[in-house]
mmCIF file of C-alpha atoms in Angstrom:
data_model
loop_
_atom_site.group_PDB
_atom_site.id
_atom_site.type_symbol
_atom_site.label_atom_id
_atom_site.label_comp_id
_atom_site.label_asym_id
_atom_site.label_seq_id
_atom_site.Cartn_x
_atom_site.Cartn_y
_atom_site.Cartn_z
ATOM 1 C CA ALA A 25 33.734 80.595 -113.227
ATOM 2 C CA ARG A 26 36.455 83.233 -112.781
ATOM 3 C CA PHE A 27 37.751 81.479 -109.645
ATOM 4 C CA LEU A 28 37.813 78.093 -111.373
ATOM 5 C CA SER A 29 39.511 79.667 -114.390
ATOM 6 C CA PHE A 30 42.168 81.177 -112.085
ATOM 7 C CA LEU A 31 42.867 77.797 -110.447
ATOM 8 C CA ILE A 32 43.145 75.932 -113.738
ATOM 9 C CA TYR A 33 45.136 78.663 -115.489
ATOM 10 C CA TYR A 34 47.779 79.139 -112.795
ATOM 11 C CA GLY A 35 47.622 75.635 -111.305
ATOM 12 C CA LEU A 36 47.489 73.529 -114.468
ATOM 13 C CA CYS A 37 48.474 75.721 -117.371
ATOM 14 C CA LYS A 38 51.219 77.892 -115.869
ATOM 15 C CA THR A 39 52.666 75.286 -113.490
ATOM 16 C CA ILE A 40 52.443 71.934 -115.273
ATOM 17 C CA LEU A 41 52.421 72.941 -118.941
ATOM 18 C CA GLY A 42 54.937 75.710 -118.252
ATOM 19 C CA SER A 43 57.302 73.148 -116.707
ATOM 20 C CA ILE A 44 56.957 70.919 -119.768
ATOM 21 C CA THR A 45 57.890 73.762 -122.126
ATOM 22 C CA PHE A 46 60.895 74.661 -119.943
ATOM 23 C CA PHE A 47 62.256 71.119 -119.647
ATOM 24 C CA ARG A 48 61.903 70.465 -123.367
ATOM 25 C CA GLY A 49 64.567 73.097 -123.931
ATOM 26 C CA THR A 50 62.650 76.275 -124.727
ATOM 27 C CA LYS A 51 64.598 79.499 -124.163
ATOM 28 C CA VAL A 52 63.267 83.058 -124.011
ATOM 29 C CA VAL A 53 65.149 86.193 -125.095
ATOM 30 C CA GLY A 54 63.920 89.754 -124.509
ATOM 31 C CA LYS A 55 61.593 89.366 -121.515
ATOM 32 C CA GLU A 56 62.662 92.781 -120.243
ATOM 33 C CA LYS A 57 60.732 94.385 -123.116
ATOM 34 C CA LEU A 58 57.472 93.342 -121.476
ATOM 35 C CA LYS A 59 57.999 95.231 -118.214
ATOM 36 C CA LYS A 60 56.540 98.521 -119.431
ATOM 37 C CA LEU A 61 53.442 96.716 -120.738
ATOM 38 C CA LYS A 62 52.373 95.194 -117.425
ATOM 39 C CA LYS A 63 49.704 97.820 -116.846
ATOM 40 C CA GLU A 64 48.130 97.840 -120.308
ATOM 41 C CA GLY A 65 46.419 95.405 -122.632
ATOM 42 C CA ALA A 66 48.265 94.118 -125.685
ATOM 43 C CA PHE A 67 48.000 91.877 -128.722
ATOM 44 C CA VAL A 68 50.754 89.277 -129.114
ATOM 45 C CA TYR A 69 51.534 87.987 -132.635
ATOM 46 C CA SER A 70 53.669 84.944 -133.339
ATOM 47 C CA ASN A 71 54.629 82.491 -136.059
ATOM 48 C CA HIS A 72 52.996 79.058 -135.755
ATOM 49 C CA THR A 73 55.441 76.134 -135.943
ATOM 50 C CA SER A 74 54.389 73.685 -133.229
ATOM 51 C CA PHE A 75 51.478 72.447 -131.122
ATOM 52 C CA PHE A 76 53.480 73.676 -128.114
ATOM 53 C CA ASP A 77 53.547 77.255 -129.475
ATOM 54 C CA VAL A 78 50.528 78.116 -127.368
ATOM 55 C CA PHE A 79 52.061 76.917 -124.109
ATOM 56 C CA ASP A 80 55.515 78.314 -124.917
ATOM 57 C CA LYS A 81 54.077 81.825 -125.071
ATOM 58 C CA GLN A 82 51.261 81.555 -122.557
ATOM 59 C CA CYS A 83 53.143 79.664 -119.853
ATOM 60 C CA LEU A 84 56.787 80.601 -120.296
ATOM 61 C CA ALA A 85 57.492 83.698 -122.408
ATOM 62 C CA LEU A 86 54.843 86.029 -120.995
ATOM 63 C CA GLY A 87 55.470 85.396 -117.315
ATOM 64 C CA ALA A 88 52.630 85.810 -114.831
ATOM 65 C CA LYS A 89 50.565 87.980 -117.180
ATOM 66 C CA ARG A 90 47.170 86.455 -117.975
ATOM 67 C CA CYS A 91 46.970 85.737 -121.721
ATOM 68 C CA ASP A 92 44.122 84.395 -123.825
ATOM 69 C CA ILE A 93 44.551 82.654 -127.180
ATOM 70 C CA LEU A 94 42.584 83.372 -130.340
ATOM 71 C CA GLY A 95 41.962 80.308 -132.493
ATOM 72 C CA TYR A 96 39.621 78.460 -134.813
ATOM 73 C CA THR A 97 36.445 76.836 -133.504
ATOM 74 C CA ASP A 98 37.983 73.325 -133.781
ATOM 75 C CA ALA A 99 38.502 73.123 -130.012
ATOM 76 C CA LEU A 100 34.745 73.508 -129.505
ATOM 77 C CA SER A 101 34.248 70.117 -131.179
ATOM 78 C CA PHE A 102 36.184 68.332 -128.417
ATOM 79 C CA PRO A 103 34.346 66.349 -125.729
ATOM 80 C CA TRP A 104 32.568 68.516 -123.145
ATOM 81 C CA PHE A 105 35.255 68.213 -120.445
ATOM 82 C CA ILE A 106 38.173 69.079 -122.771
ATOM 83 C CA ARG A 107 36.168 71.930 -124.299
ATOM 84 C CA LYS A 108 35.550 73.453 -120.871
ATOM 85 C CA ILE A 109 39.232 73.164 -119.948
ATOM 86 C CA CYS A 110 40.204 74.959 -123.178
ATOM 87 C CA LEU A 111 37.808 77.813 -122.442
ATOM 88 C CA LEU A 112 38.921 78.127 -118.816
ATOM 89 C CA ILE A 113 42.615 78.450 -119.726
ATOM 90 C CA GLY A 114 41.815 81.262 -122.139
ATOM 91 C CA TYR A 115 40.893 79.784 -125.520
ATOM 92 C CA VAL A 116 38.867 82.348 -127.494
ATOM 93 C CA PRO A 117 37.180 81.014 -130.664
ATOM 94 C CA LEU A 118 37.086 83.169 -133.772
ATOM 95 C CA PRO A 119 33.630 84.638 -134.410
ATOM 96 C CA THR A 120 31.666 83.004 -137.219
ATOM 97 C CA SER A 121 28.480 85.096 -137.318
ATOM 98 C CA ILE A 122 27.353 88.712 -136.897
ATOM 99 C CA LYS A 123 26.102 87.890 -133.393
ATOM 100 C CA ASP A 124 29.470 86.327 -132.527
ATOM 101 C CA TYR A 125 31.348 89.389 -133.805
ATOM 102 C CA LYS A 126 29.317 91.606 -131.479
ATOM 103 C CA LYS A 127 30.192 89.384 -128.513
ATOM 104 C CA PHE A 128 33.819 89.282 -129.613
ATOM 105 C CA ASP A 129 33.990 93.096 -129.681
ATOM 106 C CA GLU A 130 32.523 93.161 -126.170
ATOM 107 C CA TYR A 131 35.120 90.631 -125.040
ATOM 108 C CA LEU A 132 37.959 92.761 -126.456
ATOM 109 C CA GLN A 133 36.561 95.898 -124.835
ATOM 110 C CA VAL A 134 36.257 94.297 -121.401
ATOM 111 C CA ARG A 135 39.086 91.766 -121.213
ATOM 112 C CA ILE A 136 41.797 93.474 -123.271
ATOM 113 C CA LYS A 137 41.027 97.184 -123.087
ATOM 114 C CA GLU A 138 39.552 97.543 -119.573
ATOM 115 C CA GLU A 139 40.993 94.564 -117.657
ATOM 116 C CA LYS A 140 44.323 94.942 -119.517
ATOM 117 C CA LYS A 141 44.767 91.276 -120.425
ATOM 118 C CA TRP A 142 46.728 90.093 -123.462
ATOM 119 C CA LEU A 143 45.532 88.137 -126.481
ATOM 120 C CA ILE A 144 47.830 85.814 -128.456
ATOM 121 C CA ILE A 145 47.168 85.646 -132.207
ATOM 122 C CA TYR A 146 48.780 83.387 -134.804
ATOM 123 C CA PRO A 147 48.227 85.288 -138.069
ATOM 124 C CA GLU A 148 49.707 82.468 -140.190
ATOM 125 C CA ALA A 149 46.681 80.412 -139.025
ATOM 126 C CA HIS A 150 48.012 76.865 -139.596
ATOM 127 C CA ILE A 151 50.945 74.992 -138.061
ATOM 128 C CA TRP A 152 53.995 74.262 -140.225
ATOM 129 C CA PRO A 153 56.069 72.015 -137.917
ATOM 130 C CA LEU A 154 59.572 73.361 -137.176
ATOM 131 C CA TYR A 155 59.412 75.793 -140.108
ATOM 132 C CA THR A 156 62.325 78.243 -140.097
ATOM 133 C CA GLY A 157 60.784 80.936 -142.301
ATOM 134 C CA LEU A 158 57.890 83.354 -141.972
ATOM 135 C CA ARG A 159 54.765 82.933 -144.061
ATOM 136 C CA GLU A 160 52.817 85.879 -145.405
ATOM 137 C CA PHE A 161 49.795 86.875 -143.334
ATOM 138 C CA PRO A 162 46.976 89.373 -143.924
ATOM 139 C CA SER A 163 46.312 92.584 -142.032
ATOM 140 C CA VAL A 164 42.769 91.643 -140.973
ATOM 141 C CA SER A 165 43.684 90.593 -137.406
ATOM 142 C CA PHE A 166 45.553 93.874 -136.855
ATOM 143 C CA LYS A 167 42.251 95.714 -136.904
ATOM 144 C CA TYR A 168 41.871 94.895 -133.204
ATOM 145 C CA PRO A 169 44.937 96.749 -131.856
ATOM 146 C CA ALA A 170 44.238 99.568 -134.336
ATOM 147 C CA LYS A 171 40.651 99.909 -133.129
ATOM 148 C CA PHE A 172 41.469 99.800 -129.408
ATOM 149 C CA SER A 173 44.756 101.760 -129.691
ATOM 150 C CA LEU A 174 46.788 99.012 -128.053
ATOM 151 C CA PRO A 175 50.332 97.799 -128.766
ATOM 152 C CA VAL A 176 51.372 94.839 -130.886
ATOM 153 C CA VAL A 177 54.026 92.542 -129.387
ATOM 154 C CA PRO A 178 55.770 90.302 -131.960
ATOM 155 C CA ILE A 179 57.257 87.031 -130.666
ATOM 156 C CA CYS A 180 59.341 84.842 -132.983
ATOM 157 C CA THR A 181 59.886 81.118 -132.496
ATOM 158 C CA CYS A 182 63.321 80.302 -133.903
ATOM 159 C CA TYR A 183 65.115 76.950 -133.933
ATOM 160 C CA ARG A 184 68.642 76.039 -132.895
ATOM 161 C CA LYS A 185 70.702 72.840 -133.001
ATOM 162 C CA VAL A 186 71.444 71.286 -129.606
ATOM 163 C CA ARG A 187 74.131 68.631 -129.240
ATOM 164 C CA GLY A 188 72.697 65.212 -128.470
ATOM 165 C CA PHE A 189 69.246 65.948 -129.894
ATOM 166 C CA LYS A 190 68.115 65.153 -133.423
ATOM 167 C CA LYS A 191 65.327 67.725 -133.506
ATOM 168 C CA PRO A 192 66.062 71.419 -132.916
ATOM 169 C CA LYS A 193 65.076 73.321 -129.776
ATOM 170 C CA PRO A 194 63.021 76.549 -129.830
ATOM 171 C CA THR A 195 64.177 79.985 -128.763
ATOM 172 C CA LEU A 196 61.498 82.649 -128.335
ATOM 173 C CA PHE A 197 62.550 86.170 -129.228
ATOM 174 C CA ILE A 198 60.339 88.913 -127.795
ATOM 175 C CA LEU A 199 60.620 91.972 -130.032
ATOM 176 C CA ASP A 200 59.951 95.643 -129.296
ATOM 177 C CA PRO A 201 56.255 96.571 -128.984
ATOM 178 C CA ILE A 202 54.712 98.423 -131.933
ATOM 179 C CA TYR A 203 52.161 101.144 -131.162
ATOM 180 C CA PRO A 204 49.429 102.469 -133.466
ATOM 181 C CA LYS A 205 50.022 106.005 -134.761
ATOM 182 C CA LYS A 206 47.571 108.615 -133.513
ATOM 183 C CA GLU A 207 47.504 110.462 -136.834
ATOM 184 C CA LEU A 208 46.399 107.366 -138.798
ATOM 185 C CA SER A 209 42.886 105.993 -139.250
ATOM 186 C CA ILE A 210 41.952 102.476 -138.085
ATOM 187 C CA ASN A 211 42.425 101.036 -141.576
ATOM 188 C CA GLU A 212 45.728 102.837 -142.052
ATOM 189 C CA ASN A 213 46.970 101.674 -138.660
ATOM 190 C CA LYS A 214 45.874 98.139 -139.473
ATOM 191 C CA GLU A 215 48.172 98.106 -142.510
ATOM 192 C CA TYR A 216 50.973 99.906 -140.673
ATOM 193 C CA LEU A 217 50.946 97.478 -137.736
ATOM 194 C CA ARG A 218 50.876 94.462 -140.034
ATOM 195 C CA ASP A 219 53.772 95.715 -142.161
ATOM 196 C CA GLU A 220 55.954 96.641 -139.184
ATOM 197 C CA CYS A 221 55.201 93.391 -137.386
ATOM 198 C CA PHE A 222 55.954 91.271 -140.467
ATOM 199 C CA LYS A 223 59.162 93.173 -141.239
ATOM 200 C CA ASN A 224 60.534 92.850 -137.702
ATOM 201 C CA MET A 225 59.561 89.188 -137.356
ATOM 202 C CA LYS A 226 61.044 88.253 -140.728
ATOM 203 C CA LYS A 227 64.358 89.924 -139.876
ATOM 204 C CA CYS A 228 64.520 88.180 -136.487
ATOM 205 C CA ILE A 229 63.716 84.735 -137.891
ATOM 206 C CA GLU A 230 66.198 85.048 -140.755
ATOM 207 C CA GLU A 231 68.950 85.976 -138.290
ATOM 208 C CA ASN A 232 68.185 83.519 -135.484
ATOM 209 C CA SER A 233 66.454 80.411 -136.883
ATOM 210 C CA THR A 234 69.680 78.587 -137.679
ATOM 211 C CA TYR A 235 68.707 74.920 -137.993
ATOM 212 C CA ALA A 236 66.113 73.509 -140.408
ATOM 213 C CA TYR A 237 64.914 69.997 -139.529
ATOM 214 C CA TYR A 238 62.440 69.828 -142.430
ATOM 215 C CA ASN A 239 63.001 71.093 -145.961
ATOM 216 C CA TYR A 240 59.748 72.657 -147.168
ATOM 217 C CA ILE A 241 59.380 72.558 -150.966
ATOM 218 C CA TYR A 242 56.613 74.331 -152.847
ATOM 219 C CA LYS A 243 54.461 71.880 -154.794
ATOM 220 C CA GLU A 244 53.307 73.378 -158.066
ATOM 221 C CA LYS A 245 49.564 73.213 -158.686
ATOM 222 C CA GLU A 246 47.912 72.779 -162.056
ATOM 223 C CA ASN A 247 46.518 76.331 -162.027
ATOM 224 C CA ASP A 248 50.068 77.668 -161.445
ATOM 225 C CA LYS A 249 51.194 76.424 -164.863
#
């Protein structure tokens, strides 16, 4: 299974999907910030603005480093063949039961802490296509880096206007890693990592996402009146 996963990940995912993300105009800024993290596990957090977000980070921004992706269990409802492909290229479903949480903790301990792989998390949860802002997200997913004392790597997808194209092109900004503080508890570090990550990502997106293709307008609900 590991050998097959290696072939599919580096043969299909990195090569073919990585080429697609490159030729559709995706740029990466700040790759040098990842050099010192090559020999340790990490949690990558990003805004979620496109279906291609996953491949932009996994295949292009993070280089040869093996990265898994945390997501909802929707992919497990695909046909058997597609479901297996998703799992082999690193799709990790969110736990939905106590038994699943135990297995998930074991996965983090082995794959991220001991084998020093990376896990990509989209704390905003849902895709807002080509959105040029940053939505609020909770601190719950930051419990993982706090618990395992591993760094958080924020990556921002920003959009720029390119002559000759109607839709904007993405630029990925890799920000400085954020480390848990030794003097803080797990819960305190969870809040600290979330706040620092959100602050840095918001600043980056406000400065670099310069072209809005869609205008998102808040629709007032009845219970808001």
